[in-house]
Tab-separated table of C-alpha atoms in Angstrom:
chain	number	residue	atom	x	y	z
A	1	MET	CA	223.145	125.136	19.214
A	2	ASP	CA	221.038	122.857	21.372
A	3	PRO	CA	217.833	121.296	19.910
A	4	GLU	CA	215.506	123.476	22.001
A	5	THR	CA	217.119	126.714	20.826
A	6	GLU	CA	217.136	125.455	17.250
A	7	PHE	CA	213.436	124.710	17.432
A	8	LEU	CA	212.570	128.104	18.923
A	9	SER	CA	214.616	129.935	16.301
A	10	SER	CA	212.958	128.036	13.454
A	11	LYS	CA	209.513	129.431	14.495
A	12	ARG	CA	207.770	126.258	13.434
A	13	GLN	CA	204.081	125.843	14.211
A	14	THR	CA	204.293	122.157	15.065
A	15	GLY	CA	206.367	120.422	17.666
A	16	ASN	CA	204.178	120.006	20.760
A	17	GLU	CA	201.611	117.583	19.303
A	18	TRP	CA	203.619	114.672	20.660
A	19	GLU	CA	203.140	115.964	24.208
A	20	LEU	CA	199.398	116.396	23.659
A	21	PHE	CA	198.602	113.052	22.008
A	22	LYS	CA	201.412	110.710	23.090
A	23	GLU	CA	198.932	108.390	24.856
A	24	ASN	CA	197.353	107.623	21.474
A	25	VAL	CA	200.551	106.668	19.624
A	26	ARG	CA	201.122	103.009	18.838
A	27	PRO	CA	204.808	102.118	19.371
A	28	LEU	CA	206.860	100.717	16.499
A	29	LYS	CA	209.874	98.434	16.821
A	30	ARG	CA	211.914	100.592	14.430
A	31	GLY	CA	210.952	103.808	16.256
A	32	ARG	CA	209.335	106.922	14.816
A	33	ASN	CA	210.438	110.130	13.148
A	34	VAL	CA	209.447	112.971	15.492
A	35	ASP	CA	208.821	115.469	12.677
A	36	LEU	CA	206.550	113.069	10.803
A	37	LEU	CA	204.864	112.106	14.063
A	38	ASN	CA	204.053	115.713	14.974
A	39	HIS	CA	202.800	116.377	11.465
A	40	ALA	CA	200.504	113.329	11.620
A	41	LEU	CA	199.204	114.116	15.108
A	42	LYS	CA	198.260	117.613	14.033
A	43	ALA	CA	195.504	116.036	11.930
A	44	HIS	CA	193.514	115.610	15.154
A	45	THR	CA	192.751	119.338	15.105
A	46	ASN	CA	193.256	120.212	11.420
A	47	ASP	CA	190.592	118.897	9.040
A	48	GLN	CA	192.497	120.035	5.980
A	49	LEU	CA	195.551	118.053	7.030
A	50	LYS	CA	193.388	115.017	7.692
A	51	LYS	CA	191.986	115.184	4.155
A	52	SER	CA	195.497	115.423	2.736
A	53	LEU	CA	196.512	112.271	4.648
A	54	LEU	CA	193.582	110.365	3.218
A	55	GLU	CA	194.449	111.634	-0.257
A	56	ASN	CA	198.064	110.482	0.126
A	57	ARG	CA	196.870	107.064	1.220
A	58	ARG	CA	194.676	106.837	-1.866
A	59	ARG	CA	197.609	107.720	-4.130
A	60	LEU	CA	199.806	105.080	-2.519
A	61	ILE	CA	197.112	102.478	-3.067
A	62	GLU	CA	196.858	103.525	-6.701
A	63	ALA	CA	200.637	103.185	-7.015
A	64	ILE	CA	200.292	99.508	-6.037
A	65	ASP	CA	198.043	98.868	-9.043
A	66	GLU	CA	200.182	100.920	-11.396
A	67	TYR	CA	203.471	99.297	-10.394
A	68	ARG	CA	205.210	97.507	-13.276
A	69	GLY	CA	208.610	96.788	-11.712
A	70	ASP	CA	210.418	93.599	-10.808
A	71	ASP	CA	209.424	93.594	-7.122
A	72	PRO	CA	205.615	93.907	-6.738
A	73	LEU	CA	205.916	93.497	-2.959
A	74	GLN	CA	207.844	96.760	-2.534
A	75	PRO	CA	204.920	99.197	-3.155
A	76	TRP	CA	202.919	97.280	-0.566
A	77	LEU	CA	205.729	97.705	1.956
A	78	ASP	CA	205.985	101.424	1.172
A	79	CYS	CA	202.252	101.839	1.683
A	80	ILE	CA	202.309	99.920	4.984
A	81	LYS	CA	205.226	101.954	6.312
A	82	TRP	CA	203.597	105.245	5.354
A	83	VAL	CA	200.255	104.309	6.961
A	84	GLN	CA	202.051	103.352	10.179
A	85	GLU	CA	203.714	106.781	10.254
A	86	ALA	CA	200.716	108.826	9.098
A	87	PHE	CA	198.200	107.168	11.452
A	88	PRO	CA	200.118	106.842	14.756
A	89	PRO	CA	197.142	105.603	16.822
A	90	GLY	CA	196.570	102.788	14.338
A	91	GLY	CA	192.941	101.905	14.971
A	92	ASP	CA	190.275	100.696	12.602
A	93	PHE	CA	189.964	103.846	10.512
A	94	SER	CA	193.600	103.741	9.381
A	95	GLY	CA	192.895	100.751	7.123
A	96	LEU	CA	196.177	99.142	8.170
A	97	VAL	CA	194.628	95.737	8.944
A	98	LEU	CA	192.974	95.677	5.515
A	99	ILE	CA	196.275	96.514	3.818
A	100	TYR	CA	198.008	93.739	5.764
A	101	GLU	CA	195.361	91.217	4.770
A	102	GLN	CA	195.301	92.169	1.094
A	103	CYS	CA	199.092	92.176	0.908
A	104	VAL	CA	199.510	88.675	2.325
A	105	ARG	CA	196.599	87.395	0.239
A	106	ALA	CA	198.172	88.754	-2.943
A	107	PHE	CA	201.394	86.722	-2.625
A	108	TRP	CA	200.610	83.639	-0.527
A	109	GLN	CA	200.762	81.369	-3.609
A	110	SER	CA	203.963	82.916	-4.975
A	111	ASP	CA	207.018	80.704	-4.513
A	112	ARG	CA	209.182	83.775	-4.882
A	113	TYR	CA	208.065	85.339	-1.596
A	114	LYS	CA	207.547	82.240	0.574
A	115	ASP	CA	211.062	82.571	1.966
A	116	ASP	CA	211.208	86.370	1.763
A	117	LEU	CA	211.789	87.843	5.208
A	118	ARG	CA	209.962	91.049	4.271
A	119	TYR	CA	206.844	89.103	3.358
A	120	LEU	CA	207.061	87.061	6.569
A	121	LYS	CA	207.235	90.240	8.659
A	122	VAL	CA	204.008	91.452	7.060
A	123	TRP	CA	202.363	88.190	8.174
A	124	LEU	CA	203.729	88.561	11.710
A	125	GLU	CA	202.547	92.173	11.991
A	126	TYR	CA	199.138	91.090	10.708
A	127	ALA	CA	199.000	88.411	13.415
A	128	GLU	CA	199.695	91.020	16.120
A	129	HIS	CA	196.534	92.896	15.098
A	130	CYS	CA	194.246	89.823	15.163
A	131	SER	CA	192.557	88.151	18.104
A	132	ASP	CA	193.077	84.645	16.691
A	133	ALA	CA	196.748	84.747	15.755
A	134	GLU	CA	197.209	80.987	16.126
A	135	VAL	CA	195.210	80.458	12.927
A	136	ILE	CA	197.726	82.589	11.031
A	137	TYR	CA	200.723	80.642	12.347
A	138	SER	CA	199.013	77.370	11.439
A	139	PHE	CA	198.378	78.731	7.952
A	140	LEU	CA	202.053	79.644	7.534
A	141	ASP	CA	203.053	76.189	8.715
A	142	ALA	CA	200.663	74.435	6.328
A	143	ASN	CA	201.814	76.488	3.322
A	144	ASP	CA	205.561	76.532	4.149
A	145	ILE	CA	205.789	80.317	4.401
A	146	GLY	CA	208.759	81.771	6.277
A	147	LYS	CA	209.788	78.484	7.920
A	148	THR	CA	213.448	79.033	7.079
A	149	HIS	CA	213.613	82.154	9.276
A	150	SER	CA	213.991	82.144	13.049
A	151	ALA	CA	211.576	85.081	13.325
A	152	TYR	CA	208.680	82.735	12.496
A	153	TYR	CA	209.482	80.267	15.297
A	154	ILE	CA	210.216	82.995	17.832
A	155	ALA	CA	206.954	84.849	17.166
A	156	TYR	CA	204.960	81.596	17.129
A	157	ALA	CA	206.496	80.437	20.421
A	158	LEU	CA	205.908	83.796	22.113
A	159	HIS	CA	202.244	83.668	21.139
A	160	MET	CA	201.825	80.139	22.505
A	161	GLU	CA	203.619	81.182	25.697
A	162	SER	CA	201.201	84.087	26.107
A	163	GLU	CA	198.386	81.527	25.905
A	164	SER	CA	200.082	79.475	28.708
A	165	LYS	CA	200.831	76.642	26.266
A	166	MET	CA	204.386	76.103	27.414
A	167	LYS	CA	204.831	72.622	25.994
A	168	ALA	CA	203.742	73.744	22.525
A	169	ALA	CA	206.076	76.756	22.698
A	170	ASN	CA	208.977	74.506	23.684
A	171	ASP	CA	208.257	72.147	20.775
A	172	ILE	CA	208.103	75.042	18.296
A	173	LEU	CA	211.489	76.412	19.374
A	174	ASN	CA	213.056	72.953	19.236
A	175	LEU	CA	211.628	72.450	15.759
A	176	GLY	CA	213.171	75.711	14.605
A	177	ILE	CA	216.565	74.758	16.002
A	178	SER	CA	216.437	71.295	14.434
A	179	SER	CA	215.409	72.887	11.101
A	180	ASP	CA	218.445	75.205	11.291
A	181	ALA	CA	216.348	78.349	10.871
A	182	GLN	CA	218.468	81.441	10.303
A	183	PRO	CA	219.864	83.241	12.131
A	184	ILE	CA	220.292	80.233	14.388
A	185	GLU	CA	222.104	82.226	17.101
A	186	LYS	CA	219.076	84.440	17.581
A	187	LEU	CA	216.828	81.401	17.859
A	188	ARG	CA	219.069	79.705	20.413
A	189	ASP	CA	219.226	82.874	22.477
A	190	ALA	CA	215.418	83.102	22.417
A	191	TYR	CA	215.219	79.476	23.549
A	192	LYS	CA	217.519	80.144	26.524
A	193	LYS	CA	215.369	83.086	27.582
A	194	PHE	CA	212.262	80.932	27.217
A	195	LEU	CA	213.723	78.264	29.487
A	196	GLY	CA	214.531	80.923	32.082
A	197	ARG	CA	210.960	82.228	32.028
A	198	SER	CA	209.492	78.722	32.196
A	199	MET	CA	211.573	77.902	35.279
A	200	ARG	CA	210.091	80.866	37.117
A	201	ARG	CA	206.515	79.794	36.379
A	202	PRO	CA	204.322	77.775	38.792
A	203	ASN	CA	204.663	73.976	38.683
A	204	ALA	CA	201.140	73.460	37.340
A	205	THR	CA	201.430	71.945	33.876
A	206	GLU	CA	199.389	72.794	30.827
A	207	GLU	CA	197.386	69.533	30.879
A	208	GLU	CA	196.455	70.014	34.552
A	209	LEU	CA	195.216	73.526	33.885
A	210	LYS	CA	193.032	72.232	31.061
A	211	GLU	CA	191.512	69.459	33.193
A	212	ASP	CA	190.852	71.647	36.208
A	213	ASP	CA	189.557	74.509	34.041
A	214	LEU	CA	190.220	76.968	36.877
A	215	PRO	CA	191.898	80.401	36.698
A	216	ALA	CA	195.480	80.626	37.921
A	217	ARG	CA	195.882	82.096	41.395
A	218	SER	CA	197.942	85.260	41.429
A	219	PHE	CA	198.258	85.570	45.218
A	220	GLY	CA	198.944	83.386	48.224
A	221	THR	CA	200.089	79.797	47.880
A	222	VAL	CA	199.326	77.683	44.840
A	223	LEU	CA	197.581	74.460	45.819
A	224	ALA	CA	198.692	71.276	44.158
A	225	ARG	CA	196.209	69.351	42.088
A	226	GLY	CA	195.675	66.478	44.545
A	227	GLU	CA	195.463	68.787	47.538
A	228	SER	CA	192.830	71.000	45.923
A	229	GLN	CA	190.729	67.953	44.985
A	230	ARG	CA	190.921	66.528	48.521
A	231	GLN	CA	189.919	69.880	49.975
A	232	ALA	CA	186.950	70.181	47.622
A	233	SER	CA	185.714	66.622	48.349
A	234	LYS	CA	186.091	67.161	52.130
A	235	THR	CA	184.027	70.343	51.970
A	236	PHE	CA	181.353	68.556	49.972
A	237	GLU	CA	181.115	65.672	52.484
A	238	LEU	CA	180.808	68.060	55.456
A	239	GLY	CA	178.005	69.947	53.757
A	240	ARG	CA	176.121	66.745	52.940
A	241	LYS	CA	176.370	65.429	56.528
A	242	LYS	CA	175.118	68.713	57.932
A	243	LEU	CA	172.149	68.624	55.570
A	244	LYS	CA	171.216	65.088	56.708
A	245	GLN	CA	171.380	66.098	60.397
A	246	ASP	CA	169.080	69.027	59.767
A	247	GLN	CA	166.590	66.743	58.018
A	248	VAL	CA	166.607	64.233	60.911
A	249	HIS	CA	166.058	66.780	63.691
A	250	ARG	CA	163.622	68.880	61.761
A	251	THR	CA	159.985	68.482	63.056
A	252	PRO	CA	156.857	70.018	61.608
A	253	LEU	CA	155.657	73.202	63.324
A	254	SER	CA	152.273	72.590	65.024
A	255	ILE	CA	149.773	75.437	65.276
A	256	TYR	CA	147.438	75.483	68.295
A	257	ASN	CA	143.770	75.900	67.428
A	258	ASP	CA	141.140	76.238	70.185
A	259	THR	CA	137.717	75.683	68.669
A	260	ASN	CA	135.768	76.288	71.907
A	261	MET	CA	137.367	79.607	72.976
A	262	ASP	CA	136.428	83.020	71.600
A	263	VAL	CA	139.851	84.599	71.313
A	264	MET	CA	138.617	88.199	71.066
A	265	ARG	CA	136.270	88.063	74.062
A	266	GLY	CA	138.208	85.615	76.224
A	267	HIS	CA	135.260	83.222	76.995
A	268	HIS	CA	133.815	80.057	75.543
A	269	SER	CA	131.611	80.581	72.538
A	270	LYS	CA	128.247	78.940	72.240
A	271	PRO	CA	127.094	77.242	69.099
A	272	ASN	CA	124.961	79.518	66.926
A	273	THR	CA	121.531	78.010	66.329
A	274	GLY	CA	119.894	80.977	64.593
A	275	SER	CA	117.573	80.712	61.623
A	276	ASN	CA	120.293	82.005	59.252
A	277	SER	CA	122.447	78.904	59.664
A	278	TRP	CA	122.874	76.836	56.490
A	279	HIS	CA	121.631	73.391	57.205
A	280	THR	CA	120.534	72.825	53.611
A	281	LEU	CA	121.649	74.307	50.249
A	282	GLY	CA	118.127	74.533	48.883
A	283	GLY	CA	116.790	73.389	45.574
A	284	ARG	CA	118.231	74.004	42.094
A	285	ALA	CA	115.827	76.874	41.420
A	286	GLU	CA	116.840	78.647	44.626
A	287	ARG	CA	120.564	78.217	43.955
A	288	ASN	CA	120.324	79.518	40.359
A	289	LYS	CA	118.088	82.491	41.030
A	290	GLU	CA	120.665	84.938	39.564
A	291	ASN	CA	120.530	83.206	36.157
A	292	ASN	CA	116.846	83.468	35.400
A	293	ALA	CA	117.276	85.477	32.176
A	294	MET	CA	116.740	83.329	29.086
A	295	PRO	CA	119.323	83.624	26.292
A	296	ALA	CA	118.064	85.337	23.156
A	297	LYS	CA	119.299	85.653	19.592
A	298	TRP	CA	121.924	88.409	19.364
A	299	THR	CA	121.607	88.944	15.606
A	300	SER	CA	118.122	90.331	16.062
A	301	HIS	CA	119.513	93.533	17.634
A	302	LYS	CA	121.312	96.117	15.487
A	303	ILE	CA	123.486	98.996	16.645
A	304	PRO	CA	122.531	102.297	15.052
A	305	GLN	CA	125.390	103.773	12.988
A	306	ARG	CA	126.042	107.317	11.909
A	307	PRO	CA	126.276	107.710	8.135
A	308	VAL	CA	129.726	108.815	6.895
A	309	PRO	CA	130.143	110.458	3.470
A	310	ARG	CA	132.354	108.485	1.067
A	311	ILE	CA	135.516	110.030	-0.373
A	312	VAL	CA	135.652	109.653	-4.121
A	313	GLY	CA	139.451	109.889	-4.552
A	314	ALA	CA	142.027	108.694	-2.044
A	315	VAL	CA	144.103	111.586	-0.769
A	316	ALA	CA	147.805	110.731	-0.421
A	317	SER	CA	149.099	111.396	3.052
A	318	ALA	CA	152.116	113.579	3.520
A	319	GLN	CA	155.323	111.508	3.571
A	320	ILE	CA	157.708	111.815	6.497
A	321	GLU	CA	161.231	112.505	5.341
A	322	VAL	CA	163.756	110.349	7.185
A	323	PHE	CA	167.092	111.975	7.946
A	324	VAL	CA	170.092	109.988	6.675
A	325	ASP	CA	173.598	110.865	7.795
A	326	GLU	CA	176.035	111.314	4.940
A	327	GLU	CA	178.597	109.050	6.604
A	328	CYS	CA	176.034	106.272	7.043
A	329	GLU	CA	174.431	106.603	3.639
A	330	GLU	CA	175.180	103.659	1.399
A	331	LYS	CA	176.686	104.673	-1.870
A	332	PRO	CA	175.393	102.944	-5.022
A	333	LYS	CA	177.723	100.243	-6.214
A	334	VAL	CA	179.238	100.859	-9.609
A	335	HIS	CA	179.804	97.632	-11.522
A	336	ASP	CA	182.800	97.833	-13.812
A	337	GLU	CA	183.503	95.381	-16.563
A	338	LYS	CA	187.154	95.100	-15.501
A	339	ASP	CA	188.189	92.854	-12.637
A	340	ARG	CA	188.981	95.034	-9.663
A	341	THR	CA	191.963	94.167	-7.510
A	342	SER	CA	191.874	94.138	-3.726
A	343	SER	CA	193.654	97.494	-3.524
A	344	LEU	CA	190.964	99.123	-5.637
A	345	GLN	CA	188.339	97.763	-3.259
A	346	LEU	CA	190.191	99.336	-0.336
A	347	ARG	CA	190.295	102.675	-2.119
A	348	GLU	CA	186.500	102.731	-2.495
A	349	LEU	CA	185.765	101.948	1.167
A	350	ASP	CA	184.787	104.827	3.411
A	351	GLY	CA	185.553	105.152	7.101
A	352	ARG	CA	182.493	103.234	8.278
A	353	ASN	CA	183.052	100.261	5.974
A	354	ILE	CA	186.770	100.150	6.795
A	355	LYS	CA	185.965	99.858	10.489
A	356	LYS	CA	183.416	97.101	9.894
A	357	GLU	CA	185.759	95.103	7.658
A	358	THR	CA	188.604	95.544	10.136
A	359	GLU	CA	186.509	94.101	12.971
A	360	LEU	CA	185.635	91.084	10.819
A	361	LEU	CA	189.290	90.476	9.962
A	362	ARG	CA	190.353	90.723	13.603
A	363	ASP	CA	187.961	87.916	14.506
A	364	ASN	CA	188.604	85.818	11.386
A	365	PRO	CA	191.879	86.836	9.714
A	366	LEU	CA	191.588	84.213	6.935
A	367	ARG	CA	187.969	84.874	6.022
A	368	ASN	CA	188.838	85.893	2.428
A	369	PHE	CA	191.151	82.961	1.729
A	370	PRO	CA	189.945	79.907	-0.209
A	371	SER	CA	188.823	77.042	1.992
A	372	ASN	CA	191.261	74.558	0.449
A	373	SER	CA	194.209	76.682	1.598
A	374	LEU	CA	193.253	76.677	5.280
A	375	PRO	CA	194.976	74.263	7.696
A	376	ARG	CA	193.091	71.078	8.457
């Protein structure tokens, strides 16, 4: 029986959510289970299913605190994997970035997990969700986390290559090969591919791009550094010479003024010798005739006021009730005598606070780490 016939005969209600919401699904390197994906995507239209997903996430977070086994990292990995499957779009409301950050912060001082590949992968996935991933790689380098694995050098070099820092990426891959990071075959293969990509790039070096501080041209011919400077200086000299020529040949515009011709009538005007002509300005008394009023004392005049009866008791005005959305309303903080772990803090955050904290971690992924642990 083919899969389509099997699905139609099962009479299941889900199965087409993938076709409706596939643009909102974040791809995973390991792939996804279609049944779990359809079940998770159905939460877009089913509020009850969405509440059950949030409840399952809360129980997984509680399981992290209640774990008493020999491998405390494993419940964190189970929670991360489930959140990736249950919240396919990822996004800020999934809380995945917070779980990444609290997981790596819980074990960064443990010598047991510094060379654990599972722990390193959590760091690398956390770096993919942050805007300043170079800080994370520098932190791993300063604290000797995951430096025995080739995955660290490959991910670090790919990030530097994406930032057009080819020399730094080349040095990182060479350092991994000289350190004999395992598996070394994978690292050497990544280095060969890097050399092939670097050969196909323009000849402009990293230092030249920094000095010029100009965007790379994606069309036409790429000008060399000396040629572009000569062209810019030549254009500047031509503009300066043209400006000097304009200043030399520029003459002031003279306006003709005929004082003896009446322009409106077209004949010579005669000087007006009437009695109204101002030959003298007159005396001080004649010039100040508008200001004859003498200033008087203003306090001698009173404005009549209408008597107003006094109110014995102050009447309280009606208060305006301000509407507060339930999602935006701040819940009172409950102070517990016990020290709360980071996972308990995540459990108490609502959707709005999770989004705000996620945005802060994207910009500064090491904001909750002690200052003495950060790379200098």
